[in-house]
XYZ file of C-alpha atoms in Angstrom:
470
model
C 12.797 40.329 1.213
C 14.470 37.733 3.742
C 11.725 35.436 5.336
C 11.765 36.542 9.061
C 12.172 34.063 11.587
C 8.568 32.837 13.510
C 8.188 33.638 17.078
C 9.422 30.844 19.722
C 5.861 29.602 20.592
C 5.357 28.696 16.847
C 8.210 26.858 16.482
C 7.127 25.058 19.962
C 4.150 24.529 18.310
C 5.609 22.737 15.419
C 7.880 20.600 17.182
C 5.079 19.312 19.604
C 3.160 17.973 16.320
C 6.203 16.787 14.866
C 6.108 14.574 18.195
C 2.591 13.641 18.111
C 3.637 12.293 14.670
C 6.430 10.421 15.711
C 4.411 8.626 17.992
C 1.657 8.253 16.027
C 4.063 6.340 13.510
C 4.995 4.661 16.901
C 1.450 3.241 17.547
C 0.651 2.205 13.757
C 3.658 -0.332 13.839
C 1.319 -2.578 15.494
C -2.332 -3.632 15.399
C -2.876 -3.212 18.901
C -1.656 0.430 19.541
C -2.960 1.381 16.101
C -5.882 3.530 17.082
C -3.899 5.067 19.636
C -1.486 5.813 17.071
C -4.043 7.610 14.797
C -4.946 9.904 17.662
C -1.894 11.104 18.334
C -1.833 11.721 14.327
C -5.180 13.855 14.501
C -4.190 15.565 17.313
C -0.778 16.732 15.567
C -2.258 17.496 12.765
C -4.630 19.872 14.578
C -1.981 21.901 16.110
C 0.090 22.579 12.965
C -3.164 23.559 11.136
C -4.139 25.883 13.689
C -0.194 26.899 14.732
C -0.288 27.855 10.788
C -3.948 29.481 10.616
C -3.165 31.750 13.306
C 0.324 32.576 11.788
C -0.551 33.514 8.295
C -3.247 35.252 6.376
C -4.432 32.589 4.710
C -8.090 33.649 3.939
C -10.981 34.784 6.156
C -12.007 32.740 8.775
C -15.255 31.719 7.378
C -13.678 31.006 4.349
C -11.286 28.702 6.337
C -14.333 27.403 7.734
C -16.160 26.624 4.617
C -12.981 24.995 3.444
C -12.541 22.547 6.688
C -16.355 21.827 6.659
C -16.013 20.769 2.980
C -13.180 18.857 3.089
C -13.992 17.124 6.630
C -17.550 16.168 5.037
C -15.449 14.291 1.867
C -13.253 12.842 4.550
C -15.968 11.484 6.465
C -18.375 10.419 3.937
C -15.604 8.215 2.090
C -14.247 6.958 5.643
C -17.998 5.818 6.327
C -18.904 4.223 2.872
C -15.325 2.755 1.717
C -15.251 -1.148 1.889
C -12.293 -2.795 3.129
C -11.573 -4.046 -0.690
C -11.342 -0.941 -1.838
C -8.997 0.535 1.490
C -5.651 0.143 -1.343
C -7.188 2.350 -4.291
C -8.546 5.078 -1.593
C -5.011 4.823 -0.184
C -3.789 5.526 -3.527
C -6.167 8.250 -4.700
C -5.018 9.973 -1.168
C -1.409 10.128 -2.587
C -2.662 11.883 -5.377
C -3.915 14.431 -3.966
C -1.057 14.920 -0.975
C 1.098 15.352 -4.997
C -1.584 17.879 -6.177
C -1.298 19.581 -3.405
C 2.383 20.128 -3.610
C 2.183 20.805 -7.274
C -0.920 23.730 -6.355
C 1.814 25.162 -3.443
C 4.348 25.164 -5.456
C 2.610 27.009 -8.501
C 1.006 29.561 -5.759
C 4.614 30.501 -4.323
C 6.201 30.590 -8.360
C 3.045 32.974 -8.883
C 2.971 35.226 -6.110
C 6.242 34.583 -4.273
C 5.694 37.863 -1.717
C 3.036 36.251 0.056
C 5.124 33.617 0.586
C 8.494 35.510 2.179
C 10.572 33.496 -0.916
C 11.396 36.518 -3.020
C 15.504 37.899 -2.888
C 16.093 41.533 -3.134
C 15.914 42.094 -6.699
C 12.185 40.202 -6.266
C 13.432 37.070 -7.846
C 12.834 33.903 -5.603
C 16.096 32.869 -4.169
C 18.156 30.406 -6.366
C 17.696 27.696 -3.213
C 14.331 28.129 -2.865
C 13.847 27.220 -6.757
C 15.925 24.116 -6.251
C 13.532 23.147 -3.630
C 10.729 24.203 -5.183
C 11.744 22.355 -8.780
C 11.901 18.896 -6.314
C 8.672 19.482 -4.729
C 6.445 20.159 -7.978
C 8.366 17.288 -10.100
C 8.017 14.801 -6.446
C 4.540 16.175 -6.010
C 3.464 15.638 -9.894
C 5.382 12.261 -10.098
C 3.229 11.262 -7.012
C -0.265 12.471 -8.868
C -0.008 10.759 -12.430
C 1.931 7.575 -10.519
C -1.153 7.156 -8.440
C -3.719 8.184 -10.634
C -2.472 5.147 -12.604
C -1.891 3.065 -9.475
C -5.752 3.988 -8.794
C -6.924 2.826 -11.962
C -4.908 -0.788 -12.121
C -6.269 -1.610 -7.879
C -9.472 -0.283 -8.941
C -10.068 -2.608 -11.940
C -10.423 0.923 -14.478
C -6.994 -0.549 -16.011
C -5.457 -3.869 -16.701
C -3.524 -4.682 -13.960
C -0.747 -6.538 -15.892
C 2.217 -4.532 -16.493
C 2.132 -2.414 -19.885
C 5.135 -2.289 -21.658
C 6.532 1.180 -23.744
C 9.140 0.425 -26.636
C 12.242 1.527 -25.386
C 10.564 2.464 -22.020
C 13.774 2.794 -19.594
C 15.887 4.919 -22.357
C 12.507 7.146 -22.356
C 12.059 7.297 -18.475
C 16.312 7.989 -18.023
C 15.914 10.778 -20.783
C 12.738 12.352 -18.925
C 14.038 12.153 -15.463
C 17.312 13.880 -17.190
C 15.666 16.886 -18.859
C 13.574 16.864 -14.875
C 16.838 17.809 -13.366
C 18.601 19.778 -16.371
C 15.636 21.962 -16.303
C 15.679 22.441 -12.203
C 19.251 23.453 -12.567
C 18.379 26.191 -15.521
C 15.828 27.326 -13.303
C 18.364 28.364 -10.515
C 19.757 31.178 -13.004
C 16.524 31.894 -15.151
C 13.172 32.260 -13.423
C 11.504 31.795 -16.611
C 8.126 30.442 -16.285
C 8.506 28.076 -19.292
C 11.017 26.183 -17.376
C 8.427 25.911 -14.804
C 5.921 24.606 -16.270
C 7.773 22.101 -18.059
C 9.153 20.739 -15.432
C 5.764 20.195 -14.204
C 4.172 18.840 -17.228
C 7.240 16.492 -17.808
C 6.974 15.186 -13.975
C 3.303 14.135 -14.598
C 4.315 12.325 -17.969
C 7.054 10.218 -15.989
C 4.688 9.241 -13.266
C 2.711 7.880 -15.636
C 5.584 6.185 -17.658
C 7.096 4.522 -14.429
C 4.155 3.144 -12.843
C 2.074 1.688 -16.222
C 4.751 -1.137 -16.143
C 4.547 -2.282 -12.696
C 2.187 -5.404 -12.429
C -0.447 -6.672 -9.919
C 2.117 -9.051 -7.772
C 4.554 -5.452 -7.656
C 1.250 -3.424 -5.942
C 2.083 -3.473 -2.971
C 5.669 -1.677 -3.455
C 3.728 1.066 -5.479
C 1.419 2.230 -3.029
C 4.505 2.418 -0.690
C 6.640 4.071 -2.849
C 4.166 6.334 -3.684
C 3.387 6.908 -0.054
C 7.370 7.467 0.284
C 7.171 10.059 -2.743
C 4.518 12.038 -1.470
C 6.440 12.479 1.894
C 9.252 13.821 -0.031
C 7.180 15.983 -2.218
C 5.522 17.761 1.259
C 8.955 18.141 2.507
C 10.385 19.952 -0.313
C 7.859 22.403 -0.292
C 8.350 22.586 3.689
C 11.676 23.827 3.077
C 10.700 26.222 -0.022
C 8.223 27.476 2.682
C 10.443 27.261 5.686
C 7.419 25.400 7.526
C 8.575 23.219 9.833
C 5.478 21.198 10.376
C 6.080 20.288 6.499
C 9.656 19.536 6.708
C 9.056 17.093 9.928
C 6.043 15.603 8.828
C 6.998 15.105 4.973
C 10.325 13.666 6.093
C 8.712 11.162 8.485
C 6.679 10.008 5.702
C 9.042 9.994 3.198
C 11.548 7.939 5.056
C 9.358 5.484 6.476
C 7.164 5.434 3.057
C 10.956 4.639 1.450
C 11.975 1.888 4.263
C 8.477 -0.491 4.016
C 9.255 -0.305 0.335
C 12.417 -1.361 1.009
C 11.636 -3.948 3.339
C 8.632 -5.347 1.134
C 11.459 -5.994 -1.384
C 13.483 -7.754 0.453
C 10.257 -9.828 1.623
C 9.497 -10.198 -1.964
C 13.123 -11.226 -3.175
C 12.798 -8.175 -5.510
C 15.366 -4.943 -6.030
C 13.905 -2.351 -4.817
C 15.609 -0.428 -8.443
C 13.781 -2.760 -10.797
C 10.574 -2.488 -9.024
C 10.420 1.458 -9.819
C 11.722 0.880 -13.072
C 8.685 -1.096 -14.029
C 7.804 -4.234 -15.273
C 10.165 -6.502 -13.386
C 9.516 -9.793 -14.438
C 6.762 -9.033 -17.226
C 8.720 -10.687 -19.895
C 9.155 -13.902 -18.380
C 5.301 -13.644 -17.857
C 4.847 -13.290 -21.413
C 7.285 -16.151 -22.174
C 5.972 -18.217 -19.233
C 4.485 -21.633 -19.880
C 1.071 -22.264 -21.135
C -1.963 -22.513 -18.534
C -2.188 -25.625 -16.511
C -5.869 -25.446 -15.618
C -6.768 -28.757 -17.338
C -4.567 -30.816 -14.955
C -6.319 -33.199 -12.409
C -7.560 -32.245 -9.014
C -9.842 -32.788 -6.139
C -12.722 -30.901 -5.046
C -13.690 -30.866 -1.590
C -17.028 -29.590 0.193
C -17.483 -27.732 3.311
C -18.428 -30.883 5.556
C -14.903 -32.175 4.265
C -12.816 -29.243 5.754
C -15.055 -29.418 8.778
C -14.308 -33.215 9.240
C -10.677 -32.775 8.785
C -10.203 -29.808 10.796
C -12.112 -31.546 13.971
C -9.588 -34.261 13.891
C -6.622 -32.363 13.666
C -4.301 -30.819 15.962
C -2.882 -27.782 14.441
C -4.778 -25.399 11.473
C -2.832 -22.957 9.695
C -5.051 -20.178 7.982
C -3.317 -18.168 5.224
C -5.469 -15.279 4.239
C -5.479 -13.646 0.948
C -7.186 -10.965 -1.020
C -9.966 -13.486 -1.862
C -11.114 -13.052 1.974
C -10.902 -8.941 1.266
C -13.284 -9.335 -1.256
C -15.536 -11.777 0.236
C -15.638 -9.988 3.492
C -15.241 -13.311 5.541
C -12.641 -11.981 8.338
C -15.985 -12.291 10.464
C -16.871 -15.533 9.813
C -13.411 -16.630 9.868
C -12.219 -15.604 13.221
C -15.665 -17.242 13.918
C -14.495 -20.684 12.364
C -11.226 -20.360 13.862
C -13.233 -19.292 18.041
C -15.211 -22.794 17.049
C -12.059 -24.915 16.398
C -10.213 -23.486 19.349
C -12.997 -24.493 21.769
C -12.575 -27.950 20.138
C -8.918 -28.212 21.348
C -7.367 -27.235 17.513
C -4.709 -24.868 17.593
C -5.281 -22.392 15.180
C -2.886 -19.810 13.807
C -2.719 -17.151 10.679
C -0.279 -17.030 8.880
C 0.158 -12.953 6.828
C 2.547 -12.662 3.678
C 4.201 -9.354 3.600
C 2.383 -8.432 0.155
C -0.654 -10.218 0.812
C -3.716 -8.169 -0.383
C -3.129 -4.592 -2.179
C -1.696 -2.807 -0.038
C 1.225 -3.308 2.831
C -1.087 -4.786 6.187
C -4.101 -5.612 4.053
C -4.957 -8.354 6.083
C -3.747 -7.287 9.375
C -6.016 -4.691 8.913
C -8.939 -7.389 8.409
C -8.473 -9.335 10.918
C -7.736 -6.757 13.063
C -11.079 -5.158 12.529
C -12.852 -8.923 12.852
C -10.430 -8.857 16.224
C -8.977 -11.857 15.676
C -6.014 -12.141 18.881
C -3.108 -10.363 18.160
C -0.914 -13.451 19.913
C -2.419 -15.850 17.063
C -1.128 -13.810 14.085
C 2.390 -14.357 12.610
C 4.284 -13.032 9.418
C 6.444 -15.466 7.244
C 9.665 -15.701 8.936
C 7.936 -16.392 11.928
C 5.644 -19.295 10.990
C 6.659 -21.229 7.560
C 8.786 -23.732 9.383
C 5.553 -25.195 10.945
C 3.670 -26.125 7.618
C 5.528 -29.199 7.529
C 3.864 -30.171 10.882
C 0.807 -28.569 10.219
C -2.081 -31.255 9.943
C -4.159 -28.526 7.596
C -3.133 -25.410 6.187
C -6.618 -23.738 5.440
C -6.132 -21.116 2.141
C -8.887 -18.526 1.933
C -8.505 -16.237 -1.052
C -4.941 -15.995 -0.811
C -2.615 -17.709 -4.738
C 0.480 -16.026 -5.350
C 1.767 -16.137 -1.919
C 1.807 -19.635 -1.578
C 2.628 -20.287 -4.970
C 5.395 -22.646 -5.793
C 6.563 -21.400 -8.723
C 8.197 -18.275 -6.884
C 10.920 -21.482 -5.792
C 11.228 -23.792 -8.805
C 10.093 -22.084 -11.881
C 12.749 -19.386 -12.968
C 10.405 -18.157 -16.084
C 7.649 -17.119 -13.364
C 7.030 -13.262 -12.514
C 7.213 -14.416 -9.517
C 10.243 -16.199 -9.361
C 12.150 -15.734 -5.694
C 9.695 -14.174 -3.541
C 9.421 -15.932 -0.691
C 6.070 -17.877 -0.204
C 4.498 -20.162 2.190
C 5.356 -23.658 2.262
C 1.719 -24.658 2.292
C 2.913 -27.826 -0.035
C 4.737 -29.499 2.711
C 1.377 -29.449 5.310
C -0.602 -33.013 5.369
C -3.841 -31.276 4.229
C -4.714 -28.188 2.114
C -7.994 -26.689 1.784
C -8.277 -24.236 -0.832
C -11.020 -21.263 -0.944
C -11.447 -19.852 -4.436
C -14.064 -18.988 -6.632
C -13.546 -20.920 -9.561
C -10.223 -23.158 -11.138
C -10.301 -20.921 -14.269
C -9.214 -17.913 -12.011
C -5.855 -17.076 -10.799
C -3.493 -14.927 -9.019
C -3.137 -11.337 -9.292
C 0.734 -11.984 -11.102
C -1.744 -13.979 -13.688
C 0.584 -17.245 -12.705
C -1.015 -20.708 -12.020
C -0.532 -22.450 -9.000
C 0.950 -25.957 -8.648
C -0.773 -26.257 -5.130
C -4.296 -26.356 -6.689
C -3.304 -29.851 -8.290
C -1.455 -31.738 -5.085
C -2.884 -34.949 -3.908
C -3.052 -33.680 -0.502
C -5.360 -30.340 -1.596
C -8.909 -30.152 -1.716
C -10.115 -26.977 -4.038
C -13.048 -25.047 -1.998
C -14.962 -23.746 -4.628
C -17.251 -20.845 -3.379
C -17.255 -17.370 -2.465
C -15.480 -17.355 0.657
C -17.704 -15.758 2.974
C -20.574 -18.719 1.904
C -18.053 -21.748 2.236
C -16.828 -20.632 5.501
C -20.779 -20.247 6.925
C -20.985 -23.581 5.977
C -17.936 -24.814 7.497
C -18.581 -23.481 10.395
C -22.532 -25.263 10.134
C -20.590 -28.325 9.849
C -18.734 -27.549 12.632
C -21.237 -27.262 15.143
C -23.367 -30.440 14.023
């Protein structure tokens, strides 16, 4: 049985929300058209659902009802309890299901491949549509067990240094082989051993790439992982013939696959060493010992106040540290009392800062801190050595100097903030025994011209801005 062609208003249909997702892509390259951009994401995704309700006979419609109200009421709970910390694991745990999903389609269509149209003649499944249907269950498994594990490491369930398998890259180049081996075989034997291996061997290797990748990598994951999902939806588009599927997984796909890309380049990293896992862990393990017993300066909040009155220009480089804290608020707050003051006061976002790609835009964003006063690295580290104080809230392996001087660090060649070169440093962390996500020490914390902040962010910055207004 061929798969007939849909009628013309379905395809319409399709290609409308395959617009509303291209501008809703559009809008979410920047902070201020975000929220339109999420609308015009909903509002795709609302045709294509009910394009494909009305199309197929899915299930009964108070069955599909039962199902929306279920899943709408998980969607909306979570979007009205998460905390901003923990935006990067629920980002994560979203892959894994858009992988299940795929894997759950797939096995569906390989079960009962008349109610899909995918069957030939002779009531195999056409040898293309097992191809496609071999990428999108190994993709859409990869994506599940990859995340899963990604979920863990952000959420604190897992250590989030990189853990390292004897012989790991011989084992991951042997898996992915068999992988594609066994998709070919499955193009002349429909056997459903070969199916089901290649699924259980797709969630092993998701597991076995990303359990090497370390905290200072994170970032990259949940890209990558956002890439692979794309892909995975997209393969099963085309095993489908959905449109809506092929459009929207390739649109996340490729732009999941070019941030990844570009947070490499940001980071100094190859992209192919980052998915192999555990770039850089052994010259972590070799590294030099901890420097926590070196000299340094503590400061107080009346200190940062007095220094930031009398100067001209504040840089503020937020970090993760201000994530967990929740201080964007009090912050922007800090920063609306300096301004009035006559201090220029700009922010200054690292690619990778946080745990997930436009953690902190996100943050200050929501504490609506001006778009015009927010600048990534290229744009802004050339002004540190005029800066009169760069202000550090939460933020270590960013503006880390190790990444340029110390070839044994993980860190090694990303580019960082040249917070070293400004006349005074302020430094917001909880405690000196504490440090980075990468686990490296930071050579900033011991300068004569930094004063360590020790307090929960939120806390120092209320006082600080106390300070301020006595």
């Amino acid at each position: 049985m061929e798969h007939a062609a849909p009628p013309a208003w379905v395809m319409l249909a399709y290609l409308i929300s395959g617009v509303f997702f291209i501008l809703a892509l559009r809008g979410l390259s920047s902070p201020a058209t975000s929220q339109r951009g999420n609308r015009f994401g909903m509002a795709g995704m609302l045709i294509a659902v009910v394009t494909t309700l009305i199309t197929h006979e899915v299930a009964s419609l108070p069955e599909i009802l039962a199902a929306i109200a279920i899943g709408g009421g998980i969607g909306w709970v979570t979007a009205r309890k998460i905390a901003m910390t923990d935006m990067p694991q629920l980002v994560a745990a979203f892959h894994s299901l858009v992988g299940m999903a795929a894997v759950l389609v797939a096995a569906a269509a390989f079960l009962n491949p008349e109610a899909f149209g995918i069957n030939g003649a002779d009531g195999l499944i056409n040898p293309v549509s097992r191809v496609e249907m071999g990428l999108g269950i190994a993709i859409g498994a990869i994506t599940f067990s990859g995340s899963v594990i990604a979920f863990l490491k952000l959420a604190g369930k897992m250590s989030g240094a990189p853990i390292m398998l004897p012989m790991r890259h011989l084992i991951n180049l042997g898996t992915l082989a068999a992988i594609l081996g066994l998709i070919g075989y499955f193009t002349v034997d429909q056997s459903p051993w070969i199916f089901w291996t290649i699924t259980a061997l797709a969630f092993v290797i998701g597991f076995l790439l990303i359990i090497p990748i370390g905290g200072a990598d994170m970032p990259v994951v949940v890209s990558m992982l956002n890439s692979y999902s794309g892909w995975a939806a997209a393969a099963m588009g085309f095993t489908l013939h959905n449109t809506a599927m092929i459009i929207t997984g390739a649109l996340v796909g490729s732009s999941g696959a070019i941030l990844s890309y570009i947070m490499c380049k940001a980071m100094n990293r190859s992209f192919i060493s980052v998915i192999a896992g555990g770039f850089g862990a052994e010259a972590a393990a070799t590294g030099g010992p901890a420097k926590e017993q070196r000299p340094w300066k503590r400061g107080s909040a009346e200190d940062a106040a007095y220094m930031m009155q009398q100067a001209e220009s504040v840089i503020i480089v937020p970090g993760y540290g201000m994530a967990v804290a929740q201080a964007q608020h009090i912050l922007r707050e800090m920063a609306d009392v300096l301004k009035k003051q006559g201090v220029s006061v700009k922010y200054a976002i690292h690619p990778v800062a946080g745990r997930m790609p436009g953690h902190m835009n996100v943050l200050l964003a929501e504490a609506q801190v001006p778009y015009d006063e927010v600048f990534e690295l290229e744009d802004i580290n050339s002004e540190f050595a005029q800066t009169d104080v760069a202000f550090i809230i939460g933020a270590n392996d960013v503006v880390n100097p190790a990444a340029k001087t110390d070839k044994t660090s993980p860190i090694y060649g990303m580019p960082v903030f040249d917070v070293d070169k400004a006349k005074t440093v302020f430094f917001i962390k909880r405690s000196m025994g504490g440090v980075g996500y990468a686990g490296v020490d930071n050579d900033v914390f011991y300068m004569d011209q930094t004063m360590m902040l020790l307090a929960d962010a939120k806390k120092m910055c209320e006082d600080i801005v106390k300070a301020l207004q006595h």
